[in-house]
């Protein structure tokens, strides 16, 4: 059994929280005392049934306003898979929270209200999915009950979305007509839409293979911690602890250390009390090298035949996440895996109007703005371009005055 | 590519180890909060996997209400001896003696709320900049919103509207003077995941997690272990029951469930079928729908 992480894009008005509530409810993931709390709560649907949306709105302000402000993580499992849902807010002022939830997802669910079709918000959410390069997309056309489960209207919306998907170069898009409120095609196939021959949403989520498209062959590990017990028995023990970001490392593989450029071979790979012959993306291990090299936290071990990009001048997409706007005269910190370096944003190439997808030139960058910049780092980072290797092509920007995370970066090109 | 067996428990484990190593790398004086419960016991095993054959880069810290299940303390001391790691104990009784907090009175009196003060006191005295805890997002709605690196001000306050974005697997542990960070490596685990992991790893647990005979009374519809820490009166009828505990906290606020789960397989079967959530057995959460959010804003773990 493996884990599928997905996020839901849409607003409460599209029935997003209701959909998640429905998935939890129909997979028996809601327990009696939680249900009891639901039933005693004052929020009910117009017809008196339980408002499933309150299952996910965890903060008092959210319940009061009936909106989602921050990402809520929800968990459920079936016999086939364990699921982690990032329930993200859909309103434009919480774009940064949606990006947060989307950054770790394997799959995106985009909710479209069947009465309204593809609207500005749909464009915005789909753009964010394309920006973060989430490889699997399910467009759920919701509230089918309110348009009498009309097949033609469903097809019209699908055609319209396909044009958007083409423009954004989105691949692997699945379309499912649902009613989260009534439960049609969410867990069970609907009897109200016999014209729909595809799978229910849950069936699709259980079966979809996300690994094939996501895994990069580029072997990389950022060193988090050097283990040196310095006891009599383990006097010379020197293990580099980290999580394999991508690819596979094998004993005897030729590697290079970045930034020093030293080449050596892998001597041993350990995991707790086990000796491994190889380690794969996602595993947290300890690597030993054949030669004594000078390496510490923040340095990277990379496959010598497939090197990382070697540049301090980088073109990147930037999402600004702080209330205080970008200041190009300030030196920020960039954190890439376990490496932190000083960095400046040299130039804003353009910003994107995320509702229309138009690019325009700008000299400022404020909360929720997205665009392309050129940045310069003080130290060499061992990175890949985001579309080659999502796990090693992203970084965050930290304002060293406030220590807040102020930006999300996706590396797109190098310039020197 | 070659096939290898990396299932959901391996993935959760690898993520938690990654988080623990980030704590080691990013903070000057971290600590691991150890309650004696199954979640913090799981954290200890994860720390072994993250740092052995080296030492832990942090001490274990136990905030002791003085109202413990004896089994927990016996377990704790045995475990610390086996690990050879440092244990710091913060006593709620000391905070009471120093007049910094006042003991609750009445039938539902508990030291659970007082722990927060002792915790903040221990953090300040030891200058801890990060505290690792075993909280999980599936436990409660407010927890479902919390980041893995959760920044607190010097009063321990969690401000849900000022949370830092947490992107990809990159954790920003940079803080201002006076702030500290609560870190939750098993955020993405469910109760069932923890039990499956304990079974897979063959981890020993305090015996109170398994069925045993115990003198109990009924309070607010819940079974409580009869103990000198409960303010019992003549209305309280003591009955011998076959019970176990799903969470292990202070004796005055942790309810028992009637159970015949003597073995871990029975426990896992019981939880898989259970219709009551784990925190349903915590009186402290019953106060209001926003009980946990309010306590977290006040510095609670």
PDB file of N, CA and C in Angstrom, chain A residues 1 3 31-33 54-55 58-60 62-63 70-73 75 82 100 103-104 215 224-225 227 234 237 241-243 271 278 280-285 297 333 335 338 386 394-395 398 402-405, chain B residues 1-2 4 6-8 13-15 17-18 21-22 24-26 48 50-53 137 141 144-145 147 162-168 171-172 174-176 187-188 190 193 274-275 277 280 290 293-294:
ATOM      1  N   UNK A   1       0.842  -1.195   0.000  1.00  0.00           N
ATOM      2  CA  UNK A   1       0.000   0.000   0.000  1.00  0.00           C
ATOM      3  C   UNK A   1       0.877   1.245   0.000  1.00  0.00           C
ATOM      4  N   UNK A   3       1.033   5.840  -0.574  1.00  0.00           N
ATOM      5  CA  UNK A   3       0.309   7.047  -0.173  1.00  0.00           C
ATOM      6  C   UNK A   3       0.055   7.920  -1.395  1.00  0.00           C
ATOM      7  N   UNK A  31     -15.634   9.476  12.728  1.00  0.00           N
ATOM      8  CA  UNK A  31     -15.952   8.664  13.893  1.00  0.00           C
ATOM      9  C   UNK A  31     -17.140   9.254  14.647  1.00  0.00           C
ATOM     10  N   UNK A  32     -17.701   8.397  15.498  1.00  0.00           N
ATOM     11  CA  UNK A  32     -18.957   8.765  16.161  1.00  0.00           C
ATOM     12  C   UNK A  32     -18.909  10.080  16.925  1.00  0.00           C
ATOM     13  N   UNK A  33     -17.841  10.296  17.683  1.00  0.00           N
ATOM     14  CA  UNK A  33     -17.820  11.517  18.493  1.00  0.00           C
ATOM     15  C   UNK A  33     -17.662  12.753  17.621  1.00  0.00           C
ATOM     16  N   UNK A  54     -18.114  21.509   7.580  1.00  0.00           N
ATOM     17  CA  UNK A  54     -17.488  21.879   8.859  1.00  0.00           C
ATOM     18  C   UNK A  54     -16.494  20.841   9.346  1.00  0.00           C
ATOM     19  N   UNK A  55     -16.453  19.701   8.700  1.00  0.00           N
ATOM     20  CA  UNK A  55     -15.446  18.708   9.077  1.00  0.00           C
ATOM     21  C   UNK A  55     -14.052  19.214   8.809  1.00  0.00           C
ATOM     22  N   UNK A  58     -11.230  24.038  10.399  1.00  0.00           N
ATOM     23  CA  UNK A  58     -10.795  23.783  11.766  1.00  0.00           C
ATOM     24  C   UNK A  58     -10.661  25.000  12.645  1.00  0.00           C
ATOM     25  N   UNK A  59     -10.553  26.170  12.060  1.00  0.00           N
ATOM     26  CA  UNK A  59     -10.313  27.349  12.874  1.00  0.00           C
ATOM     27  C   UNK A  59     -11.617  28.080  13.133  1.00  0.00           C
ATOM     28  N   UNK A  60     -11.676  28.713  14.290  1.00  0.00           N
ATOM     29  CA  UNK A  60     -12.894  29.411  14.677  1.00  0.00           C
ATOM     30  C   UNK A  60     -13.289  30.451  13.623  1.00  0.00           C
ATOM     31  N   UNK A  62     -12.692  30.432  10.537  1.00  0.00           N
ATOM     32  CA  UNK A  62     -13.186  29.783   9.324  1.00  0.00           C
ATOM     33  C   UNK A  62     -14.628  29.352   9.493  1.00  0.00           C
ATOM     34  N   UNK A  63     -14.934  28.807  10.671  1.00  0.00           N
ATOM     35  CA  UNK A  63     -16.316  28.381  10.894  1.00  0.00           C
ATOM     36  C   UNK A  63     -17.250  29.581  10.915  1.00  0.00           C
ATOM     37  N   UNK A  70      -6.754  28.531   5.858  1.00  0.00           N
ATOM     38  CA  UNK A  70      -5.462  27.865   5.793  1.00  0.00           C
ATOM     39  C   UNK A  70      -5.624  26.405   5.372  1.00  0.00           C
ATOM     40  N   UNK A  71      -4.526  25.816   4.969  1.00  0.00           N
ATOM     41  CA  UNK A  71      -4.546  24.421   4.550  1.00  0.00           C
ATOM     42  C   UNK A  71      -4.912  23.531   5.735  1.00  0.00           C
ATOM     43  N   UNK A  72      -5.841  22.620   5.534  1.00  0.00           N
ATOM     44  CA  UNK A  72      -6.114  21.603   6.544  1.00  0.00           C
ATOM     45  C   UNK A  72      -5.735  20.267   5.939  1.00  0.00           C
ATOM     46  N   UNK A  73      -5.060  19.448   6.698  1.00  0.00           N
ATOM     47  CA  UNK A  73      -4.688  18.138   6.194  1.00  0.00           C
ATOM     48  C   UNK A  73      -5.630  17.091   6.766  1.00  0.00           C
ATOM     49  N   UNK A  75      -6.929  12.827   6.528  1.00  0.00           N
ATOM     50  CA  UNK A  75      -6.364  11.498   6.254  1.00  0.00           C
ATOM     51  C   UNK A  75      -7.472  10.471   6.155  1.00  0.00           C
ATOM     52  N   UNK A  82      -3.504   4.752   1.089  1.00  0.00           N
ATOM     53  CA  UNK A  82      -3.646   5.739   2.144  1.00  0.00           C
ATOM     54  C   UNK A  82      -3.648   7.109   1.459  1.00  0.00           C
ATOM     55  N   UNK A 100       1.151  26.381  -0.821  1.00  0.00           N
ATOM     56  CA  UNK A 100       1.699  25.549   0.247  1.00  0.00           C
ATOM     57  C   UNK A 100       1.127  24.133   0.171  1.00  0.00           C
ATOM     58  N   UNK A 103       2.265  22.194  -3.035  1.00  0.00           N
ATOM     59  CA  UNK A 103       3.690  21.911  -3.270  1.00  0.00           C
ATOM     60  C   UNK A 103       4.061  20.461  -2.979  1.00  0.00           C
ATOM     61  N   UNK A 104       3.323  19.803  -2.118  1.00  0.00           N
ATOM     62  CA  UNK A 104       3.679  18.421  -1.790  1.00  0.00           C
ATOM     63  C   UNK A 104       2.715  17.405  -2.415  1.00  0.00           C
ATOM     64  N   UNK A 215       9.062  10.504 -11.064  1.00  0.00           N
ATOM     65  CA  UNK A 215      10.405  10.177 -10.632  1.00  0.00           C
ATOM     66  C   UNK A 215      11.456  10.636 -11.627  1.00  0.00           C
ATOM     67  N   UNK A 224      22.127  16.451   5.500  1.00  0.00           N
ATOM     68  CA  UNK A 224      21.443  17.166   6.576  1.00  0.00           C
ATOM     69  C   UNK A 224      22.284  17.230   7.848  1.00  0.00           C
ATOM     70  N   UNK A 225      23.078  16.176   8.062  1.00  0.00           N
ATOM     71  CA  UNK A 225      23.711  16.011   9.374  1.00  0.00           C
ATOM     72  C   UNK A 225      24.853  15.022   9.212  1.00  0.00           C
ATOM     73  N   UNK A 227      27.130  12.289  10.920  1.00  0.00           N
ATOM     74  CA  UNK A 227      27.125  11.454  12.123  1.00  0.00           C
ATOM     75  C   UNK A 227      28.553  10.995  12.428  1.00  0.00           C
ATOM     76  N   UNK A 234      34.049   3.383  17.395  1.00  0.00           N
ATOM     77  CA  UNK A 234      33.678   3.975  16.099  1.00  0.00           C
ATOM     78  C   UNK A 234      34.492   5.233  15.835  1.00  0.00           C
ATOM     79  N   UNK A 237      34.346   6.565  12.287  1.00  0.00           N
ATOM     80  CA  UNK A 237      33.023   6.562  11.650  1.00  0.00           C
ATOM     81  C   UNK A 237      32.641   7.976  11.221  1.00  0.00           C
ATOM     82  N   UNK A 241      24.227  11.871   6.715  1.00  0.00           N
ATOM     83  CA  UNK A 241      22.816  11.535   6.835  1.00  0.00           C
ATOM     84  C   UNK A 241      21.983  12.476   5.980  1.00  0.00           C
ATOM     85  N   UNK A 242      21.026  11.905   5.249  1.00  0.00           N
ATOM     86  CA  UNK A 242      20.138  12.729   4.432  1.00  0.00           C
ATOM     87  C   UNK A 242      19.049  11.880   3.821  1.00  0.00           C
ATOM     88  N   UNK A 243      18.153  12.551   3.120  1.00  0.00           N
ATOM     89  CA  UNK A 243      17.064  11.847   2.450  1.00  0.00           C
ATOM     90  C   UNK A 243      17.326  11.923   0.943  1.00  0.00           C
ATOM     91  N   UNK A 271      21.071   2.017   6.785  1.00  0.00           N
ATOM     92  CA  UNK A 271      19.816   2.503   7.362  1.00  0.00           C
ATOM     93  C   UNK A 271      19.642   1.821   8.703  1.00  0.00           C
ATOM     94  N   UNK A 278      21.613  -0.388  -2.257  1.00  0.00           N
ATOM     95  CA  UNK A 278      21.197   0.811  -2.983  1.00  0.00           C
ATOM     96  C   UNK A 278      20.114   1.539  -2.190  1.00  0.00           C
ATOM     97  N   UNK A 280      16.935   4.604  -2.692  1.00  0.00           N
ATOM     98  CA  UNK A 280      16.091   5.245  -3.705  1.00  0.00           C
ATOM     99  C   UNK A 280      15.444   6.529  -3.190  1.00  0.00           C
ATOM    100  N   UNK A 281      14.921   7.294  -4.139  1.00  0.00           N
ATOM    101  CA  UNK A 281      14.224   8.543  -3.824  1.00  0.00           C
ATOM    102  C   UNK A 281      13.255   8.329  -2.668  1.00  0.00           C
ATOM    103  N   UNK A 282      13.308   9.220  -1.698  1.00  0.00           N
ATOM    104  CA  UNK A 282      12.383   9.152  -0.574  1.00  0.00           C
ATOM    105  C   UNK A 282      12.968   8.519   0.661  1.00  0.00           C
ATOM    106  N   UNK A 283      14.019   7.707   0.507  1.00  0.00           N
ATOM    107  CA  UNK A 283      14.570   7.033   1.678  1.00  0.00           C
ATOM    108  C   UNK A 283      15.513   7.941   2.463  1.00  0.00           C
ATOM    109  N   UNK A 284      15.433   7.868   3.789  1.00  0.00           N
ATOM    110  CA  UNK A 284      16.376   8.581   4.657  1.00  0.00           C
ATOM    111  C   UNK A 284      17.461   7.609   5.075  1.00  0.00           C
ATOM    112  N   UNK A 285      18.683   7.885   4.690  1.00  0.00           N
ATOM    113  CA  UNK A 285      19.771   6.923   4.894  1.00  0.00           C
ATOM    114  C   UNK A 285      21.040   7.616   5.410  1.00  0.00           C
ATOM    115  N   UNK A 297      26.822  19.858   6.438  1.00  0.00           N
ATOM    116  CA  UNK A 297      25.406  20.113   6.190  1.00  0.00           C
ATOM    117  C   UNK A 297      25.230  21.142   5.075  1.00  0.00           C
ATOM    118  N   UNK A 333      17.679  35.398   2.148  1.00  0.00           N
ATOM    119  CA  UNK A 333      18.288  34.075   2.244  1.00  0.00           C
ATOM    120  C   UNK A 333      17.507  33.141   1.342  1.00  0.00           C
ATOM    121  N   UNK A 335      16.776  29.132   0.754  1.00  0.00           N
ATOM    122  CA  UNK A 335      16.968  27.799   1.322  1.00  0.00           C
ATOM    123  C   UNK A 335      16.576  26.763   0.273  1.00  0.00           C
ATOM    124  N   UNK A 338      18.821  21.446   2.338  1.00  0.00           N
ATOM    125  CA  UNK A 338      19.412  21.797   3.638  1.00  0.00           C
ATOM    126  C   UNK A 338      20.424  22.929   3.529  1.00  0.00           C
ATOM    127  N   UNK A 386      13.345  22.890 -12.384  1.00  0.00           N
ATOM    128  CA  UNK A 386      12.137  22.334 -11.762  1.00  0.00           C
ATOM    129  C   UNK A 386      11.446  21.321 -12.659  1.00  0.00           C
ATOM    130  N   UNK A 394      13.393  23.371  -6.542  1.00  0.00           N
ATOM    131  CA  UNK A 394      12.596  24.360  -5.830  1.00  0.00           C
ATOM    132  C   UNK A 394      13.346  24.866  -4.604  1.00  0.00           C
ATOM    133  N   UNK A 395      12.972  26.049  -4.165  1.00  0.00           N
ATOM    134  CA  UNK A 395      13.617  26.642  -2.995  1.00  0.00           C
ATOM    135  C   UNK A 395      12.664  27.649  -2.368  1.00  0.00           C
ATOM    136  N   UNK A 398      13.769  33.536   2.296  1.00  0.00           N
ATOM    137  CA  UNK A 398      13.528  33.943   3.682  1.00  0.00           C
ATOM    138  C   UNK A 398      14.015  35.378   3.860  1.00  0.00           C
ATOM    139  N   UNK A 402      12.899  39.406   9.275  1.00  0.00           N
ATOM    140  CA  UNK A 402      11.742  38.877  10.011  1.00  0.00           C
ATOM    141  C   UNK A 402      11.830  37.363  10.215  1.00  0.00           C
ATOM    142  N   UNK A 403      12.729  36.721   9.465  1.00  0.00           N
ATOM    143  CA  UNK A 403      12.856  35.264   9.435  1.00  0.00           C
ATOM    144  C   UNK A 403      11.648  34.555   8.830  1.00  0.00           C
ATOM    145  N   UNK A 404      10.749  35.302   8.216  1.00  0.00           N
ATOM    146  CA  UNK A 404       9.574  34.690   7.600  1.00  0.00           C
ATOM    147  C   UNK A 404       9.910  34.108   6.231  1.00  0.00           C
ATOM    148  N   UNK A 405       9.147  33.091   5.851  1.00  0.00           N
ATOM    149  CA  UNK A 405       9.245  32.550   4.499  1.00  0.00           C
ATOM    150  C   UNK A 405       8.457  33.497   3.602  1.00  0.00           C
TER     151      UNK A 405
ATOM    152  N   UNK B   1      13.161   1.228 -14.082  1.00  0.00           N
ATOM    153  CA  UNK B   1      13.873   1.334 -12.798  1.00  0.00           C
ATOM    154  C   UNK B   1      13.614   0.092 -11.951  1.00  0.00           C
ATOM    155  N   UNK B   2      14.517  -0.137 -11.027  1.00  0.00           N
ATOM    156  CA  UNK B   2      14.379  -1.346 -10.219  1.00  0.00           C
ATOM    157  C   UNK B   2      13.218  -1.197  -9.246  1.00  0.00           C
ATOM    158  N   UNK B   4      11.520  -1.730  -5.647  1.00  0.00           N
ATOM    159  CA  UNK B   4      11.903  -1.933  -4.254  1.00  0.00           C
ATOM    160  C   UNK B   4      10.664  -1.686  -3.420  1.00  0.00           C
ATOM    161  N   UNK B   6       8.729  -0.044  -0.808  1.00  0.00           N
ATOM    162  CA  UNK B   6       8.737   1.182  -0.006  1.00  0.00           C
ATOM    163  C   UNK B   6       7.280   1.506   0.250  1.00  0.00           C
ATOM    164  N   UNK B   7       6.745   0.984   1.327  1.00  0.00           N
ATOM    165  CA  UNK B   7       5.308   1.156   1.534  1.00  0.00           C
ATOM    166  C   UNK B   7       5.016   2.402   2.368  1.00  0.00           C
ATOM    167  N   UNK B   8       3.757   2.578   2.735  1.00  0.00           N
ATOM    168  CA  UNK B   8       3.387   3.841   3.379  1.00  0.00           C
ATOM    169  C   UNK B   8       4.069   4.042   4.716  1.00  0.00           C
ATOM    170  N   UNK B  13       8.000   7.012   7.853  1.00  0.00           N
ATOM    171  CA  UNK B  13       9.216   6.913   8.664  1.00  0.00           C
ATOM    172  C   UNK B  13      10.322   7.791   8.082  1.00  0.00           C
ATOM    173  N   UNK B  14      10.519   7.699   6.756  1.00  0.00           N
ATOM    174  CA  UNK B  14      11.589   8.462   6.108  1.00  0.00           C
ATOM    175  C   UNK B  14      11.341   9.962   6.241  1.00  0.00           C
ATOM    176  N   UNK B  15      10.064  10.360   6.138  1.00  0.00           N
ATOM    177  CA  UNK B  15       9.720  11.777   6.286  1.00  0.00           C
ATOM    178  C   UNK B  15      10.033  12.254   7.709  1.00  0.00           C
ATOM    179  N   UNK B  17      12.173  10.996   9.861  1.00  0.00           N
ATOM    180  CA  UNK B  17      13.631  11.026  10.069  1.00  0.00           C
ATOM    181  C   UNK B  17      14.213  12.286   9.435  1.00  0.00           C
ATOM    182  N   UNK B  18      13.730  12.611   8.241  1.00  0.00           N
ATOM    183  CA  UNK B  18      14.175  13.837   7.569  1.00  0.00           C
ATOM    184  C   UNK B  18      13.908  15.060   8.446  1.00  0.00           C
ATOM    185  N   UNK B  21      16.254  15.210  11.467  1.00  0.00           N
ATOM    186  CA  UNK B  21      17.611  15.638  11.097  1.00  0.00           C
ATOM    187  C   UNK B  21      17.646  17.130  10.764  1.00  0.00           C
ATOM    188  N   UNK B  22      16.555  17.667  10.237  1.00  0.00           N
ATOM    189  CA  UNK B  22      16.504  19.117  10.021  1.00  0.00           C
ATOM    190  C   UNK B  22      16.559  19.854  11.352  1.00  0.00           C
ATOM    191  N   UNK B  24      18.070  18.806  14.042  1.00  0.00           N
ATOM    192  CA  UNK B  24      19.466  18.719  14.481  1.00  0.00           C
ATOM    193  C   UNK B  24      20.313  19.759  13.755  1.00  0.00           C
ATOM    194  N   UNK B  25      20.069  19.921  12.468  1.00  0.00           N
ATOM    195  CA  UNK B  25      20.893  20.803  11.658  1.00  0.00           C
ATOM    196  C   UNK B  25      20.578  22.277  11.835  1.00  0.00           C
ATOM    197  N   UNK B  26      19.335  22.588  12.181  1.00  0.00           N
ATOM    198  CA  UNK B  26      18.934  23.994  12.174  1.00  0.00           C
ATOM    199  C   UNK B  26      18.896  24.666  13.539  1.00  0.00           C
ATOM    200  N   UNK B  48      16.280   7.220  17.063  1.00  0.00           N
ATOM    201  CA  UNK B  48      17.340   6.214  16.970  1.00  0.00           C
ATOM    202  C   UNK B  48      17.693   5.958  15.509  1.00  0.00           C
ATOM    203  N   UNK B  50      17.317   7.992  13.080  1.00  0.00           N
ATOM    204  CA  UNK B  50      17.892   9.195  12.461  1.00  0.00           C
ATOM    205  C   UNK B  50      19.349   9.392  12.856  1.00  0.00           C
ATOM    206  N   UNK B  51      19.710   9.028  14.084  1.00  0.00           N
ATOM    207  CA  UNK B  51      21.016   9.467  14.599  1.00  0.00           C
ATOM    208  C   UNK B  51      21.979   8.360  15.017  1.00  0.00           C
ATOM    209  N   UNK B  52      21.524   7.127  15.206  1.00  0.00           N
ATOM    210  CA  UNK B  52      22.463   6.061  15.578  1.00  0.00           C
ATOM    211  C   UNK B  52      23.393   5.755  14.411  1.00  0.00           C
ATOM    212  N   UNK B  53      24.657   5.411  14.639  1.00  0.00           N
ATOM    213  CA  UNK B  53      25.274   5.097  15.936  1.00  0.00           C
ATOM    214  C   UNK B  53      25.700   6.322  16.748  1.00  0.00           C
ATOM    215  N   UNK B 137      -1.823  15.367  12.980  1.00  0.00           N
ATOM    216  CA  UNK B 137      -2.883  16.195  12.416  1.00  0.00           C
ATOM    217  C   UNK B 137      -4.234  15.490  12.417  1.00  0.00           C
ATOM    218  N   UNK B 141      -9.236  18.979  14.813  1.00  0.00           N
ATOM    219  CA  UNK B 141      -9.376  19.916  13.692  1.00  0.00           C
ATOM    220  C   UNK B 141      -8.366  21.056  13.682  1.00  0.00           C
ATOM    221  N   UNK B 144      -5.055  19.821  12.558  1.00  0.00           N
ATOM    222  CA  UNK B 144      -5.029  19.543  11.118  1.00  0.00           C
ATOM    223  C   UNK B 144      -4.503  20.728  10.332  1.00  0.00           C
ATOM    224  N   UNK B 145      -4.509  21.889  10.964  1.00  0.00           N
ATOM    225  CA  UNK B 145      -4.094  23.124  10.292  1.00  0.00           C
ATOM    226  C   UNK B 145      -2.660  23.497  10.614  1.00  0.00           C
ATOM    227  N   UNK B 147       1.399  23.628  11.026  1.00  0.00           N
ATOM    228  CA  UNK B 147       2.573  23.270  10.253  1.00  0.00           C
ATOM    229  C   UNK B 147       3.415  22.241  11.000  1.00  0.00           C
ATOM    230  N   UNK B 162      -0.969  33.549  11.321  1.00  0.00           N
ATOM    231  CA  UNK B 162       0.372  34.023  10.969  1.00  0.00           C
ATOM    232  C   UNK B 162       1.312  32.850  10.705  1.00  0.00           C
ATOM    233  N   UNK B 163       0.784  31.733  10.267  1.00  0.00           N
ATOM    234  CA  UNK B 163       1.651  30.582  10.033  1.00  0.00           C
ATOM    235  C   UNK B 163       2.498  30.800   8.787  1.00  0.00           C
ATOM    236  N   UNK B 164       3.731  30.353   8.864  1.00  0.00           N
ATOM    237  CA  UNK B 164       4.606  30.451   7.690  1.00  0.00           C
ATOM    238  C   UNK B 164       4.181  29.440   6.645  1.00  0.00           C
ATOM    239  N   UNK B 165       4.260  29.845   5.378  1.00  0.00           N
ATOM    240  CA  UNK B 165       4.032  28.834   4.338  1.00  0.00           C
ATOM    241  C   UNK B 165       5.092  27.734   4.499  1.00  0.00           C
ATOM    242  N   UNK B 166       4.690  26.490   4.315  1.00  0.00           N
ATOM    243  CA  UNK B 166       5.646  25.383   4.417  1.00  0.00           C
ATOM    244  C   UNK B 166       5.619  24.633   3.095  1.00  0.00           C
ATOM    245  N   UNK B 167       6.657  24.818   2.308  1.00  0.00           N
ATOM    246  CA  UNK B 167       6.637  24.366   0.925  1.00  0.00           C
ATOM    247  C   UNK B 167       7.541  23.174   0.672  1.00  0.00           C
ATOM    248  N   UNK B 168       7.099  22.312  -0.224  1.00  0.00           N
ATOM    249  CA  UNK B 168       7.850  21.101  -0.579  1.00  0.00           C
ATOM    250  C   UNK B 168       8.300  20.419   0.712  1.00  0.00           C
ATOM    251  N   UNK B 171      12.046  23.152   5.291  1.00  0.00           N
ATOM    252  CA  UNK B 171      11.565  23.665   6.567  1.00  0.00           C
ATOM    253  C   UNK B 171      12.389  24.862   7.009  1.00  0.00           C
ATOM    254  N   UNK B 172      11.704  25.961   7.253  1.00  0.00           N
ATOM    255  CA  UNK B 172      12.373  27.185   7.699  1.00  0.00           C
ATOM    256  C   UNK B 172      12.321  27.256   9.219  1.00  0.00           C
ATOM    257  N   UNK B 174      14.242  29.305  11.036  1.00  0.00           N
ATOM    258  CA  UNK B 174      14.860  30.552  11.512  1.00  0.00           C
ATOM    259  C   UNK B 174      13.885  31.315  12.405  1.00  0.00           C
ATOM    260  N   UNK B 175      14.371  31.756  13.548  1.00  0.00           N
ATOM    261  CA  UNK B 175      13.478  32.442  14.488  1.00  0.00           C
ATOM    262  C   UNK B 175      14.128  33.683  15.065  1.00  0.00           C
ATOM    263  N   UNK B 176      13.284  34.527  15.605  1.00  0.00           N
ATOM    264  CA  UNK B 176      13.764  35.716  16.291  1.00  0.00           C
ATOM    265  C   UNK B 176      14.003  35.381  17.755  1.00  0.00           C
ATOM    266  N   UNK B 187       3.334  14.406  12.082  1.00  0.00           N
ATOM    267  CA  UNK B 187       2.113  15.128  11.706  1.00  0.00           C
ATOM    268  C   UNK B 187       1.221  14.322  10.775  1.00  0.00           C
ATOM    269  N   UNK B 188       1.832  13.652   9.812  1.00  0.00           N
ATOM    270  CA  UNK B 188       1.051  12.980   8.770  1.00  0.00           C
ATOM    271  C   UNK B 188       0.687  11.534   9.098  1.00  0.00           C
ATOM    272  N   UNK B 190      -1.525   8.684  11.173  1.00  0.00           N
ATOM    273  CA  UNK B 190      -2.792   8.529  11.893  1.00  0.00           C
ATOM    274  C   UNK B 190      -2.555   7.614  13.089  1.00  0.00           C
ATOM    275  N   UNK B 193      -1.670   4.264  11.898  1.00  0.00           N
ATOM    276  CA  UNK B 193      -0.294   4.201  11.380  1.00  0.00           C
ATOM    277  C   UNK B 193       0.693   3.987  12.527  1.00  0.00           C
ATOM    278  N   UNK B 274     -13.096   0.724  15.511  1.00  0.00           N
ATOM    279  CA  UNK B 274     -13.621   1.689  16.482  1.00  0.00           C
ATOM    280  C   UNK B 274     -14.384   2.814  15.814  1.00  0.00           C
ATOM    281  N   UNK B 275     -15.402   3.235  16.498  1.00  0.00           N
ATOM    282  CA  UNK B 275     -16.202   4.340  15.978  1.00  0.00           C
ATOM    283  C   UNK B 275     -16.003   5.604  16.811  1.00  0.00           C
ATOM    284  N   UNK B 277     -13.207   8.475  18.199  1.00  0.00           N
ATOM    285  CA  UNK B 277     -11.845   8.930  17.965  1.00  0.00           C
ATOM    286  C   UNK B 277     -11.080   8.910  19.275  1.00  0.00           C
ATOM    287  N   UNK B 280     -11.679  11.457  21.734  1.00  0.00           N
ATOM    288  CA  UNK B 280     -12.970  11.298  22.386  1.00  0.00           C
ATOM    289  C   UNK B 280     -12.818  10.848  23.823  1.00  0.00           C
ATOM    290  N   UNK B 290     -13.930  24.617  19.904  1.00  0.00           N
ATOM    291  CA  UNK B 290     -12.643  25.265  19.635  1.00  0.00           C
ATOM    292  C   UNK B 290     -11.651  25.051  20.787  1.00  0.00           C
ATOM    293  N   UNK B 293      -7.938  24.626  19.771  1.00  0.00           N
ATOM    294  CA  UNK B 293      -7.406  25.861  19.184  1.00  0.00           C
ATOM    295  C   UNK B 293      -7.085  26.859  20.297  1.00  0.00           C
ATOM    296  N   UNK B 294      -7.997  26.991  21.249  1.00  0.00           N
ATOM    297  CA  UNK B 294      -7.784  27.949  22.333  1.00  0.00           C
ATOM    298  C   UNK B 294      -6.587  27.562  23.197  1.00  0.00           C
TER     299      UNK B 294
END
